[in-house]
Structures are given as structure tokens and as C-alpha cells.
Coordinates of C-alpha atoms and ligand atoms in Angstrom, one line a residue:
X1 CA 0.0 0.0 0.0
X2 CA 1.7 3.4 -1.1
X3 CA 2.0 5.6 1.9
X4 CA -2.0 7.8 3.1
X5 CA -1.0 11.4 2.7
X6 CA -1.1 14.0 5.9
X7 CA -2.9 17.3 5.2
X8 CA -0.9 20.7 5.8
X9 CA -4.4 23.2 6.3
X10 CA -3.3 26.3 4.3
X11 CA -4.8 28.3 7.4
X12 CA -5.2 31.5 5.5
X13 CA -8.7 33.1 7.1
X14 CA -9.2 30.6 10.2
X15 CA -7.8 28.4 12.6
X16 CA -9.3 25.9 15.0
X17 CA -6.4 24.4 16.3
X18 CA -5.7 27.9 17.6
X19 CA -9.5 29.2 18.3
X20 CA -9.7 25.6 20.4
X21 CA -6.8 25.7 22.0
X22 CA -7.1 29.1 23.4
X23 CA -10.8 29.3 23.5
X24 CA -11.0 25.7 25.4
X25 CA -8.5 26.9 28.1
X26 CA -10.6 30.0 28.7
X27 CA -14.1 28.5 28.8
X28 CA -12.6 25.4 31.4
X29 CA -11.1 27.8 33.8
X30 CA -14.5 30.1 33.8
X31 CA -16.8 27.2 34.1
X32 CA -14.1 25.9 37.2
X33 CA -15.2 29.1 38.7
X34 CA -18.6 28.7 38.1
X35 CA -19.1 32.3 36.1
X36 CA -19.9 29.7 32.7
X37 CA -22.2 26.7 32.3
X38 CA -24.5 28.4 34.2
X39 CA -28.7 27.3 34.3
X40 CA -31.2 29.9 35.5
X41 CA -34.5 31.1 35.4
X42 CA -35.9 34.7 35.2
X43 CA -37.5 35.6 39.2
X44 CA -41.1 36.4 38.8
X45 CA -41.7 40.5 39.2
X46 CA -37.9 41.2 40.1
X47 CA -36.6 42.3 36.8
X48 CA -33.2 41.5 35.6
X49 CA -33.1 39.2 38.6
X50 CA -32.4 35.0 37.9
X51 CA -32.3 32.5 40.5
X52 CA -30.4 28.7 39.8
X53 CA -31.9 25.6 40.9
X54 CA -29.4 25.4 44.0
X55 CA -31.1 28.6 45.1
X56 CA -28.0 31.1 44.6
X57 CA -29.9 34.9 43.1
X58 CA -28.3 37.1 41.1
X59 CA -28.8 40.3 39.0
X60 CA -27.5 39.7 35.4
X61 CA -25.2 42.5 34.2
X62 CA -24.0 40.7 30.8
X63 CA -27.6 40.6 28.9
X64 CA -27.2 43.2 25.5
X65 CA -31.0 43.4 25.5
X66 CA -30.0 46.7 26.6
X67 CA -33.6 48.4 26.7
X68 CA -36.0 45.1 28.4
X69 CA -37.5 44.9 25.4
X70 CA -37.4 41.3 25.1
X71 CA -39.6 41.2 28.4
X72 CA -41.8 43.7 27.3
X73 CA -45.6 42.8 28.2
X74 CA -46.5 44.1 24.6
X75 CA -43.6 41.8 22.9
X76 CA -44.8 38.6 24.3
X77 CA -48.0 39.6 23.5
X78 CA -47.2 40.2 20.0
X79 CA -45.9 36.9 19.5
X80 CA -48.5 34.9 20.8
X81 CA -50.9 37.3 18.8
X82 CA -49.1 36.3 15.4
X83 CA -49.1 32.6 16.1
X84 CA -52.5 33.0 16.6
X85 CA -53.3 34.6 13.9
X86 CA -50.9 32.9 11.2
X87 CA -52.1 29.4 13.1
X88 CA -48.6 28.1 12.6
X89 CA -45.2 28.2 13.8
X90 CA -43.3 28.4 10.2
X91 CA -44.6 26.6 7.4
X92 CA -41.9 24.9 6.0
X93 CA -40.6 26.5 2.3
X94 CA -38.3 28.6 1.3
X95 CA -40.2 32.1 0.6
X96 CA -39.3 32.5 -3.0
X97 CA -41.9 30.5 -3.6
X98 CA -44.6 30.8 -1.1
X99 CA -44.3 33.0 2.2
X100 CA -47.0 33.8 4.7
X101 CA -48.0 37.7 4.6
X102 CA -46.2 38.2 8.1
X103 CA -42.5 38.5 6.8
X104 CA -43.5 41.1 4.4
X105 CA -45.3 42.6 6.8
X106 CA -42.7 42.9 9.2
X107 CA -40.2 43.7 6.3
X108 CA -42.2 47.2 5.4
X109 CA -42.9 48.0 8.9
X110 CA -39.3 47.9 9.7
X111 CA -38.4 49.8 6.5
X112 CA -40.8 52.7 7.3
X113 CA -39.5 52.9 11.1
X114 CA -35.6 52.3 9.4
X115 CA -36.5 54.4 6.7
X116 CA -34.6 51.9 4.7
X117 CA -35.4 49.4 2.4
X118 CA -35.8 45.9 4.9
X119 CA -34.9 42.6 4.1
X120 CA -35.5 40.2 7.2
X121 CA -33.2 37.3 8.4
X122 CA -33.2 34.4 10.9
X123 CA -29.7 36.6 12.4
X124 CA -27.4 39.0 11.2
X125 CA -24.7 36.3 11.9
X126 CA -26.5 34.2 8.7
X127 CA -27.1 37.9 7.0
X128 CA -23.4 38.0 7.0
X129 CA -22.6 34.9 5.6
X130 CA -24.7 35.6 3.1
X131 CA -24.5 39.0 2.0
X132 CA -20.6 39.3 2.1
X133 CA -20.0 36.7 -0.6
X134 CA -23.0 38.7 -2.8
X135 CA -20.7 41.7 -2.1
X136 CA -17.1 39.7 -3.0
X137 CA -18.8 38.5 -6.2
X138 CA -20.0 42.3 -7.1
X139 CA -23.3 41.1 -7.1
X140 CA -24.3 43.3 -4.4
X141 CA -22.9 46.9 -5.4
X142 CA -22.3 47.9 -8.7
X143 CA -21.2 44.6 -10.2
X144 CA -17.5 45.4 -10.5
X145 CA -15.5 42.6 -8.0
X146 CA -14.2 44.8 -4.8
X147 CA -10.9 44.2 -2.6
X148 CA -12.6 43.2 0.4
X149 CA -11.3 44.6 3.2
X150 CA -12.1 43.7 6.3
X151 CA -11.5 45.5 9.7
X152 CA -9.0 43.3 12.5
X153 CA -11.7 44.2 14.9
X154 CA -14.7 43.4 13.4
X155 CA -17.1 40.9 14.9
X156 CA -16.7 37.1 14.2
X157 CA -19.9 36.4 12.3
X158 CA -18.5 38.9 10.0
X159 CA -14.6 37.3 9.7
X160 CA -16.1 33.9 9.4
X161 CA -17.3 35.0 6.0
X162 CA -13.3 35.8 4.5
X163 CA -12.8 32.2 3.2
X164 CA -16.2 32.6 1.5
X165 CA -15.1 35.8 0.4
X166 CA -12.1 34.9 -0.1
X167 CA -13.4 31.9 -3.6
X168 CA -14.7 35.3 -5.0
X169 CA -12.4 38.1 -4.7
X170 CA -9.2 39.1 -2.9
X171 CA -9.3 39.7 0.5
X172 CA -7.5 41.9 3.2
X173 CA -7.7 42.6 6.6
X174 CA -7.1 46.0 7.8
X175 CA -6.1 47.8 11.4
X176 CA -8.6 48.7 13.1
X177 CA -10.2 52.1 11.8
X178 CA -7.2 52.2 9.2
X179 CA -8.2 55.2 7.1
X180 CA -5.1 55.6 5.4
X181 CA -4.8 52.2 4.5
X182 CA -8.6 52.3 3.3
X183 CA -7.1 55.2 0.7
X184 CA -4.9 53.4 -0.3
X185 CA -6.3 50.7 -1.4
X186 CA -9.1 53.0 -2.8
X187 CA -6.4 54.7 -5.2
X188 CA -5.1 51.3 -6.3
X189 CA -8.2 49.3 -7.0
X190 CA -11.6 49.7 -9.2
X191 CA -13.8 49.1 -6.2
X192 CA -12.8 48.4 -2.4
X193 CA -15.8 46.6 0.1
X194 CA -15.0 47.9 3.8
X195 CA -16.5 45.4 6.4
X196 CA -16.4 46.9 10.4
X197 CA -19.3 47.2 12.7
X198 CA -20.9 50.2 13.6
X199 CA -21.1 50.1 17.4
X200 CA -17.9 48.1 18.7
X201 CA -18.4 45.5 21.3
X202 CA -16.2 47.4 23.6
X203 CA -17.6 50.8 23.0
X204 CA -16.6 53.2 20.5
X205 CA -17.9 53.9 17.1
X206 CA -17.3 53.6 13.1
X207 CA -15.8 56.6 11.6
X208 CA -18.9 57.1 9.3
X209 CA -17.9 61.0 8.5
X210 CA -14.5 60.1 7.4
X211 CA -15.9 56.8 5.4
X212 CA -18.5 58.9 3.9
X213 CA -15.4 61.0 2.2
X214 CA -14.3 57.8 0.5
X215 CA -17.6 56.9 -0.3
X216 CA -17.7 59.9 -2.0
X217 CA -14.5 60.5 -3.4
X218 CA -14.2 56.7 -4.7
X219 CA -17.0 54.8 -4.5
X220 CA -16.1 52.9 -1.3
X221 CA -18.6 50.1 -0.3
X222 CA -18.7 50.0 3.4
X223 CA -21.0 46.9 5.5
X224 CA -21.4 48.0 8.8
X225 CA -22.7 45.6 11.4
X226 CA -24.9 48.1 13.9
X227 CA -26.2 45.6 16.1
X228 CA -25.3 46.8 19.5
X229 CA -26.4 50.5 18.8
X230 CA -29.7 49.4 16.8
X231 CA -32.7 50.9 19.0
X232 CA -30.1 51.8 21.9
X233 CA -29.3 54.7 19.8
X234 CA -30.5 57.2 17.9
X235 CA -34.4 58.7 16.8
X236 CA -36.6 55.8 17.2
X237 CA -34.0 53.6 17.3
X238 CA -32.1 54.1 14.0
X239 CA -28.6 53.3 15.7
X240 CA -25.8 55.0 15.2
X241 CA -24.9 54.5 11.4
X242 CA -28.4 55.3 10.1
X243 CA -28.0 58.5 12.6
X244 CA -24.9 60.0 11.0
X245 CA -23.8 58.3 7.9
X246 CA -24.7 60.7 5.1
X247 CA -24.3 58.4 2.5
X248 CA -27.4 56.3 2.7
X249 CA -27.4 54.9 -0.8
X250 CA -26.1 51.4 -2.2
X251 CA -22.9 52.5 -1.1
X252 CA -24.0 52.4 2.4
X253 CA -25.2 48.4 3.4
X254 CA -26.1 47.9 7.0
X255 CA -27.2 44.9 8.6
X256 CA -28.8 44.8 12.8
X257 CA -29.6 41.7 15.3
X258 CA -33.2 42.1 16.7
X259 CA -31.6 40.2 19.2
X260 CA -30.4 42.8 21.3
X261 CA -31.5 46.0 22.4
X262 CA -34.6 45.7 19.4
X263 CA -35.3 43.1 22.3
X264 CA -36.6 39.9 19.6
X265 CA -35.3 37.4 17.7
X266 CA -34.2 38.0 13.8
X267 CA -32.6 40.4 12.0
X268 CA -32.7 43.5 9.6
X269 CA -30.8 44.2 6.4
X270 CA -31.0 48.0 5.3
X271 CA -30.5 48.6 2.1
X272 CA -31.1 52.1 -0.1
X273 CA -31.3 52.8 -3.7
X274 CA -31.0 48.7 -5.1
X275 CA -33.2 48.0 -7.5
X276 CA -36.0 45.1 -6.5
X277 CA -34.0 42.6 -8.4
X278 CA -31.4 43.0 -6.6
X279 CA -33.4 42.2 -3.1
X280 CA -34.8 39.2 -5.3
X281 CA -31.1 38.1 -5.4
X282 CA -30.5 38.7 -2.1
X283 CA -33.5 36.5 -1.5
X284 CA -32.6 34.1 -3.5
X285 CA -28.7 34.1 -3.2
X286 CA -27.7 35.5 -0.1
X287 CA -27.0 32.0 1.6
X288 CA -29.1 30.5 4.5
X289 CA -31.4 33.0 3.5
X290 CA -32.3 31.4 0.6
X291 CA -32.1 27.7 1.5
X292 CA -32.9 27.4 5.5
X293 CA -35.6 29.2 7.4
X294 CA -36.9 32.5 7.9
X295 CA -38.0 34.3 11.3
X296 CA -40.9 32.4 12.6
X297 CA -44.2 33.5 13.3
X298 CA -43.6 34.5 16.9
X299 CA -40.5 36.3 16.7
X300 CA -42.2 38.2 14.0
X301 CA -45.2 39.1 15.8
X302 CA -42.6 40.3 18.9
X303 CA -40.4 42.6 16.3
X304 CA -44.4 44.3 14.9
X305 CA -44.6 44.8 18.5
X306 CA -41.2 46.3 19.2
X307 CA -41.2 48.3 16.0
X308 CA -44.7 49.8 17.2
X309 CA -43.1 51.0 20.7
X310 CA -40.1 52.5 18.8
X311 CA -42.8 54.8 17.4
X312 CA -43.5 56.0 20.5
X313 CA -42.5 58.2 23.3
X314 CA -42.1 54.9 25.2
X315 CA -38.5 54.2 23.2
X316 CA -36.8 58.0 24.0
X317 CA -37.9 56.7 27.5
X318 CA -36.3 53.8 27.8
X319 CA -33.5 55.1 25.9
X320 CA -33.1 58.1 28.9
X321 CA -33.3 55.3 31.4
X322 CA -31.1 53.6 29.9
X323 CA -28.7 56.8 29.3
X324 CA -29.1 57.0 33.5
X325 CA -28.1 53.7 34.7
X326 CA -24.7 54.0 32.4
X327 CA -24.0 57.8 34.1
X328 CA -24.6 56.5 37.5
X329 CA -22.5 53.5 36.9
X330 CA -19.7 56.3 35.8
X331 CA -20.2 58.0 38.9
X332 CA -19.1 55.0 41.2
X333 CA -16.7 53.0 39.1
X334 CA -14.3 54.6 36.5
X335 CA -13.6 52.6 33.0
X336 CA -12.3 53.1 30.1
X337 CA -15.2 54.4 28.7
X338 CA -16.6 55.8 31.1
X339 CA -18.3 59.5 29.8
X340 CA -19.1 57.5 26.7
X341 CA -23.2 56.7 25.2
X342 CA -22.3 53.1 25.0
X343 CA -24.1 50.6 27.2
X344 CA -21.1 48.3 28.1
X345 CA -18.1 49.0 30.4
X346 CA -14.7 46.7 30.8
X347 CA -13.9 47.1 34.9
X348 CA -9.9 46.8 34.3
X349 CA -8.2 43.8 36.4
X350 CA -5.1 42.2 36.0
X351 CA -5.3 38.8 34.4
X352 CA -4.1 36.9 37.3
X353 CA -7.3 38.7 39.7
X354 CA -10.0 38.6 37.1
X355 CA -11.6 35.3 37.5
X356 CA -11.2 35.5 41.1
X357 CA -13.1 39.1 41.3
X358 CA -15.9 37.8 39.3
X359 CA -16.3 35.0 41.5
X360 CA -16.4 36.9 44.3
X361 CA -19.1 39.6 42.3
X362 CA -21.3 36.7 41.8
X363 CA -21.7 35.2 45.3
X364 CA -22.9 39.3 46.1
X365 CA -25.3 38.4 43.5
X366 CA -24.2 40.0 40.2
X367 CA -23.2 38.0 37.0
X368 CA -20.8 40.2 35.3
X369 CA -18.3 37.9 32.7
X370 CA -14.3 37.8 33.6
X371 CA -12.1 38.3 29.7
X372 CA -8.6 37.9 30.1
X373 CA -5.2 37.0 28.1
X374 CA -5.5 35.5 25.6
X375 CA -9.3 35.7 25.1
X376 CA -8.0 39.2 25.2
X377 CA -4.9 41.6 24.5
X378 CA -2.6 40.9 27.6
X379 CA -3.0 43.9 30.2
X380 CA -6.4 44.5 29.2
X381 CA -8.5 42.3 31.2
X382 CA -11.7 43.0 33.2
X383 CA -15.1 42.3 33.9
X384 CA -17.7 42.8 31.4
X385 CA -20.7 45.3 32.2
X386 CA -23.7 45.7 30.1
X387 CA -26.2 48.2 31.3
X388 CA -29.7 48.4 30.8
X389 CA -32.7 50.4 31.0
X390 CA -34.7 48.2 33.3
X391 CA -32.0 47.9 36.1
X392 CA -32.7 49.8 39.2
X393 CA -31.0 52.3 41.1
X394 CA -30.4 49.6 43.8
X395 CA -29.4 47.3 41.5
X396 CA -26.5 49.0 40.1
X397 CA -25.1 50.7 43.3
X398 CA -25.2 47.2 44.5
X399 CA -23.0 45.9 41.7
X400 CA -20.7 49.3 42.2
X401 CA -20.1 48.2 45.7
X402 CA -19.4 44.5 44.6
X403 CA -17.0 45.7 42.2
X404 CA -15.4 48.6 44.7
X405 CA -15.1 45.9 47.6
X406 CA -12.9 43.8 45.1
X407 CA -10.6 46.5 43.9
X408 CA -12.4 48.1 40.9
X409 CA -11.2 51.7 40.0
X410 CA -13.5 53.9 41.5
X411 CA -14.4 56.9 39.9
X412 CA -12.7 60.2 41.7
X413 CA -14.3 61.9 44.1
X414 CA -16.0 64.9 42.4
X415 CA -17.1 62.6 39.5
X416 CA -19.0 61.0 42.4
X417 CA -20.5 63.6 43.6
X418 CA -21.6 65.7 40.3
Ligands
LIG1 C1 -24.5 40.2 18.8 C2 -23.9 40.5 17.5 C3 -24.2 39.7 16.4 C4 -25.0 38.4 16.5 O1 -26.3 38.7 16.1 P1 -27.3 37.5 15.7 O2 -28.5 38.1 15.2 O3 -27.5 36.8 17.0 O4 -26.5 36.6 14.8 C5 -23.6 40.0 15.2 N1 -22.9 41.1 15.0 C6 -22.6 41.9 16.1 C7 -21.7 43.1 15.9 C8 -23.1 41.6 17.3 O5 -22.8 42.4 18.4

């Protein structure tokens, strides 16, 4: 028998000897200290508040449904009101040939509340995987094949598209917010595709003003990925790109969870200025969303409900609420971004403390999640924060004085008493 041949991977976009190694390492040592692999159940009338089957209670401070949404009387209501009125869960064929009226429904609510035009999907991590390779190919833009070039930072359901990508066009992958580099590439090739998110998962925001310029003054594609600032952020809700990008047309494609602070299940693709046939090929092409199932019947009766709330004073409420809870978190314990909009704070620990602190923050009762080296950039571990609307006063100064008692920055003085 002549000799079975060894593979060498060619490892160009991805890794899993790497992403298991380190990944594994992390995950063992959090569930060791019991802050992963966690079971619990939502306490009746104390929002934000879970309690385990062993009886331990505990606020949750790492849920992105940043304004309660997903809790929301009116939301469950509006799923069971759709299942009712569809009289089935999903019936079970891809929608280019038949489709109940609620996906359209939802599609042209969320396009007038958007302003946009709205295709739906089961999540914007199967958006991505879909839309990207439409964009590699050309057949979502103006048809001419664009460098992709995708930001180091950008979230994973987004990266996991560059081998994808990758069987269409060339692909790069940039510095974070590397507007120079962007230029460049701008100058050398027809068309460039820019792929970052809008609202980062550690706070900060997409240089839309500056992209906007290339958009402009080449033609640049940019895909942003609002999902934490959708509804958080923003005139009913529009997040932050729809809020200050002013290119809104097919240079602009944006694509939002309804899984967060929207407070559902799903997601939205905002698209201006493309033709229908080009949604029909985004319909029909776009990956999973062409070939595995759309939102079902509940989750689109919840996001009719949440879309109605955002047209009401109801949203800039729980918006200011939730604007609140992140200043009086500022005032006790001081972050990196503290002073900023954004509803998530990393309380900086050394990696050797971290899992240790969150242990001891979650017998006081708050689940905050420990990210160290090498989940993480060495020297820039912490405990993950994630306000919300719904928390209470209590609730938070609780958490403060958790954090304070197990050697969290606090914020100076005359922050704390402004
Ligand atoms: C949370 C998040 C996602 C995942 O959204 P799904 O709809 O659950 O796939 C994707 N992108 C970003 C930037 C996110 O923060």
C-alpha cells in the first residue's frame, strides 16, 4: 500500500487548532469558577433578577438586550398574537416560492420605522454569511468585484465570511479604523468593500464622516454591522450608522440583530437605492437565506410589536433610562469608557485577579463575565458590564459596591459627587 498522505491546512482566514486551544483553556477555567455553564431562570416580578436551581440569586449584568425589550408585556404579547393569527409556527418552504404575509409585513414596517429598504433574516450572523460573498462576487454593489477589506476588529460572524469571500475576490484585513490604509487601497483598486461594525463590542464607534469621504470621493462600499447601537441609539431607534452616515445609498449596506437591544429574535438588512431585483437576489442568493428558514411567526409578531413601541415616546424613555443607569455607573466606578453613550463597560483587572473578582461579584449576586489573556490583548483584562434600561437604582449601586469591595477603580471623588 503506497503511503495515506497528511494534510498541511493552508490556514489563511481561520484556525481551530488555535481558536480551540485558546478558546478551550478560557471556557474550562471560567466554568471551574462557576461564572460559565451556568442554568437559570428569570425571578417572577424582580426584573433582571435569575435565580439557579441550588437557590444562589443574582442580577445579570451581561444581557445586551439593553432596553427590556425582550420582556416587554407588549412583545410577548405580540408573539402569541401572530401565532395565533398565522395558526402556525413556520410553514416549511423557502419564501421565493410561497411565504406567509407576516415576513413582508414585518419587512415594510421595519423599512418605514428604518427608513430603509428591509430585508428580514433568521440573524445577522447568517445575514453576513450571506451578504458578504453577494458583495465579494460584485453582485451586491455595482457589479465590478471589490478588494474586500475587512477591519481586524470586526465581529466574528462577519470574519467567518473571509474564506467565503475569499473563492470570490481578494481579501484583506485592515487595522482597526485604518483610514489611510482604506485610501490606499481605494487609489489602487476599481472598487474596495470595507466590512467593520458600527457600534464596537467594547464601545466606540465607526468613523462614518470620514468613510463617507471615500464613499464619495471613490465609491467605497462600506458593510457595517450596527447591532449593539440598533434601538439603543439614535431617533426611534435608527442606531448609530443610520444616525450619521450621510451616505445612505447602495454605497452604504447595513445589517442589525433584533436580538439585542430591538429586544426579539431576527434580524434587519437595510439597504437604499437597489433596485428590487437586486433584493430578489438577495432573496434568492444571499446563503441560508435562501435555503434554511426565515424568522418564525412569533418572533415576527414580537419585532411588529417592538417596531410599534419605537414609534412612541415609550423608546426616548427607555432610551433616557437607559442613558441614567450608564452615568450613574460612571459615577461609582471609573472605566475606560466611562463618559461615553455606550451601554457596556470593561472594569480593568489584572489577568491573574480577574476570575477570582468575578467570583467573588457573583456570590454578592451579580453575574458580570471575567475576559482575560488570551481571550483578550494581555494587560487588558476586566469584567464585562452591560447596562440596561430596566435595572434599578439599587441594582446598580449594589454591583458598584461589589466591584469597589474587590478592587475596581472607583471613579474620583468629584465625579462622584456631580
Ligand atoms: C451580537 C452580534 C451579532 C450576532 O447577532 P445574531 O443576530 O444573534 O446573529 C452580530 N454582530 C454583532 C456586531 C453583534 O454584536
Amino acid at each position: 500500500m503506497t503511503e495515506r498522505r497528511t494534510i498541511t491546512p493552508p490556514h489563511r482566514y481561520r484556525n481551530n487548532d488555535k481558536a480551540v486551544g485558546v478558546g478551550n483553556a478560557f471556557w474550562d477555567l471560567s466554568e471551574r469558577n462557576g461564572l460559565a455553564g451556568i442554568t437559570a431562570e428569570l425571578e417572577d416580578g424582580e426584573p433582571g433578577v435569575l435565580h439557579t436551581e441550588d437557590g444562589h440569586e443574582f442580577t445579570n449584568f451581561t444581557c445586551c438586550s439593553y432596553l427590556d425589550l425582550d420582556s416587554h408585556p407588549k412583545v410577548i404579547e405580540g408573539a402569541v398574537a401572530a401565532l395565533r393569527r398565522f395558526g402556525v409556527l413556520d410553514h416549511c418552504i423557502p419564501r421565493t416560492r410561497v411565504q406567509l404575509p407576516a415576513l413582508p409585513e414585518l419587512e415594510a414596517s421595519l423599512g418605514e420605522l428604518f427608513g430603509a429598504e428591509v430585508v428580514a433574516a433568521i440573524s445577522a450572523g447568517v445575514a453576513s454569511a450571506g451578504l458578504l460573498p453577494l458583495i465579494a462576487s460584485g453582485h451586491l454593489g455595482n457589479g465590478v468585484r471589490p478588494l474586500m477589506v475587512f477591519d481586524r476588529n470586526c465581529h466574528v460572524s462577519m470574519a467567518a465570511a473571509k474564506p467565503t469571500c475569499a473563492d470570490e475576490t481578494e481579501v484583506v484585513t485592515c487595522d482597526h479604523h485604518d483610514l489611510g490604509f482604506l485610501e490606499d487601497m481605494c487609489a489602487r483598486y476599481e472598487r474596495v468593500a470595507y466590512v467593520v461594525d458600527g457600534a464596537d463590542s467594547l464601545g466606540g464607534y465607526a468613523p462614518v464622516r470620514e468613510l463617507a469621504e471615500l464613499q464619495e470621493k471613490y465609491g467605497l462600499l462600506v458593510y457595517y454591522d450596527d447591532s449593539h447601537s440598533i434601538s439603543a441609539y439614535g431617533e426611534r431607534g435608527i442606531g448609530y450608522i443610520r444616525s450619521h452616515c450621510p451616505v445612505l445609498d447602495e454605497r452604504t449596506i447595513t445589517v442589525a440583530t433584533l436580538n439585542k437591544a430591538f429586544g426579539t429574535s431576527g434580524a434587519a438588512i437595510l439597504l437604499d437605492g437597489y433596485p428590487k431585483d437586486t433584493l430578489r437576489v438577495v432573496e434568492r442568493f444571499a446563503g441560508a437565506l435562501s435555503y434554511s428558514q426565515p424568522m418564525n411567526t412569533a418572533a415576527v409578531g414580537a419585532s411588529l410589536a417592538s417596531a410599534e413601541i419605537h414609534r412612541t415616546e415609550e423608546l426616548t424613555v427607555l432610551q433616557r433610562r437607559l442613558r441614567a443607569n450608564i452615568e450613574l455607573f460612571d459615577r461609582h466606578i471609573s472605566t475606560g469608557q466611562s463618559g461615553t453613550t455606550f451601554p457596556i463597560r470593561v472594569v480593568s483587572m489584572s489577568d491573574e485577579t480577574v476570575m477570582e473578582a468575578g467570583r467573588r461579584v457573583y456570590e454578592a449576586g451579580f453575574y458580570v463575565s471575567p475576559v482575560f489573556f488570551p481571550i483578550v490583548a494581555r494587560g487588558t483584562a476586566g469584567l464585562r458590564v452591560m447596562l440596561r434600561a430596566g435595572q434599578t437604582e439599587e441594582q446598580i449601586r449594589g454591583l458598584c459596591a461589589a466591584l469597589a469591595a474587590v478592587g475596581a477603580q472607583q471613579a474620583a471623588p468629584a465625579e462622584a459627587t456631580r
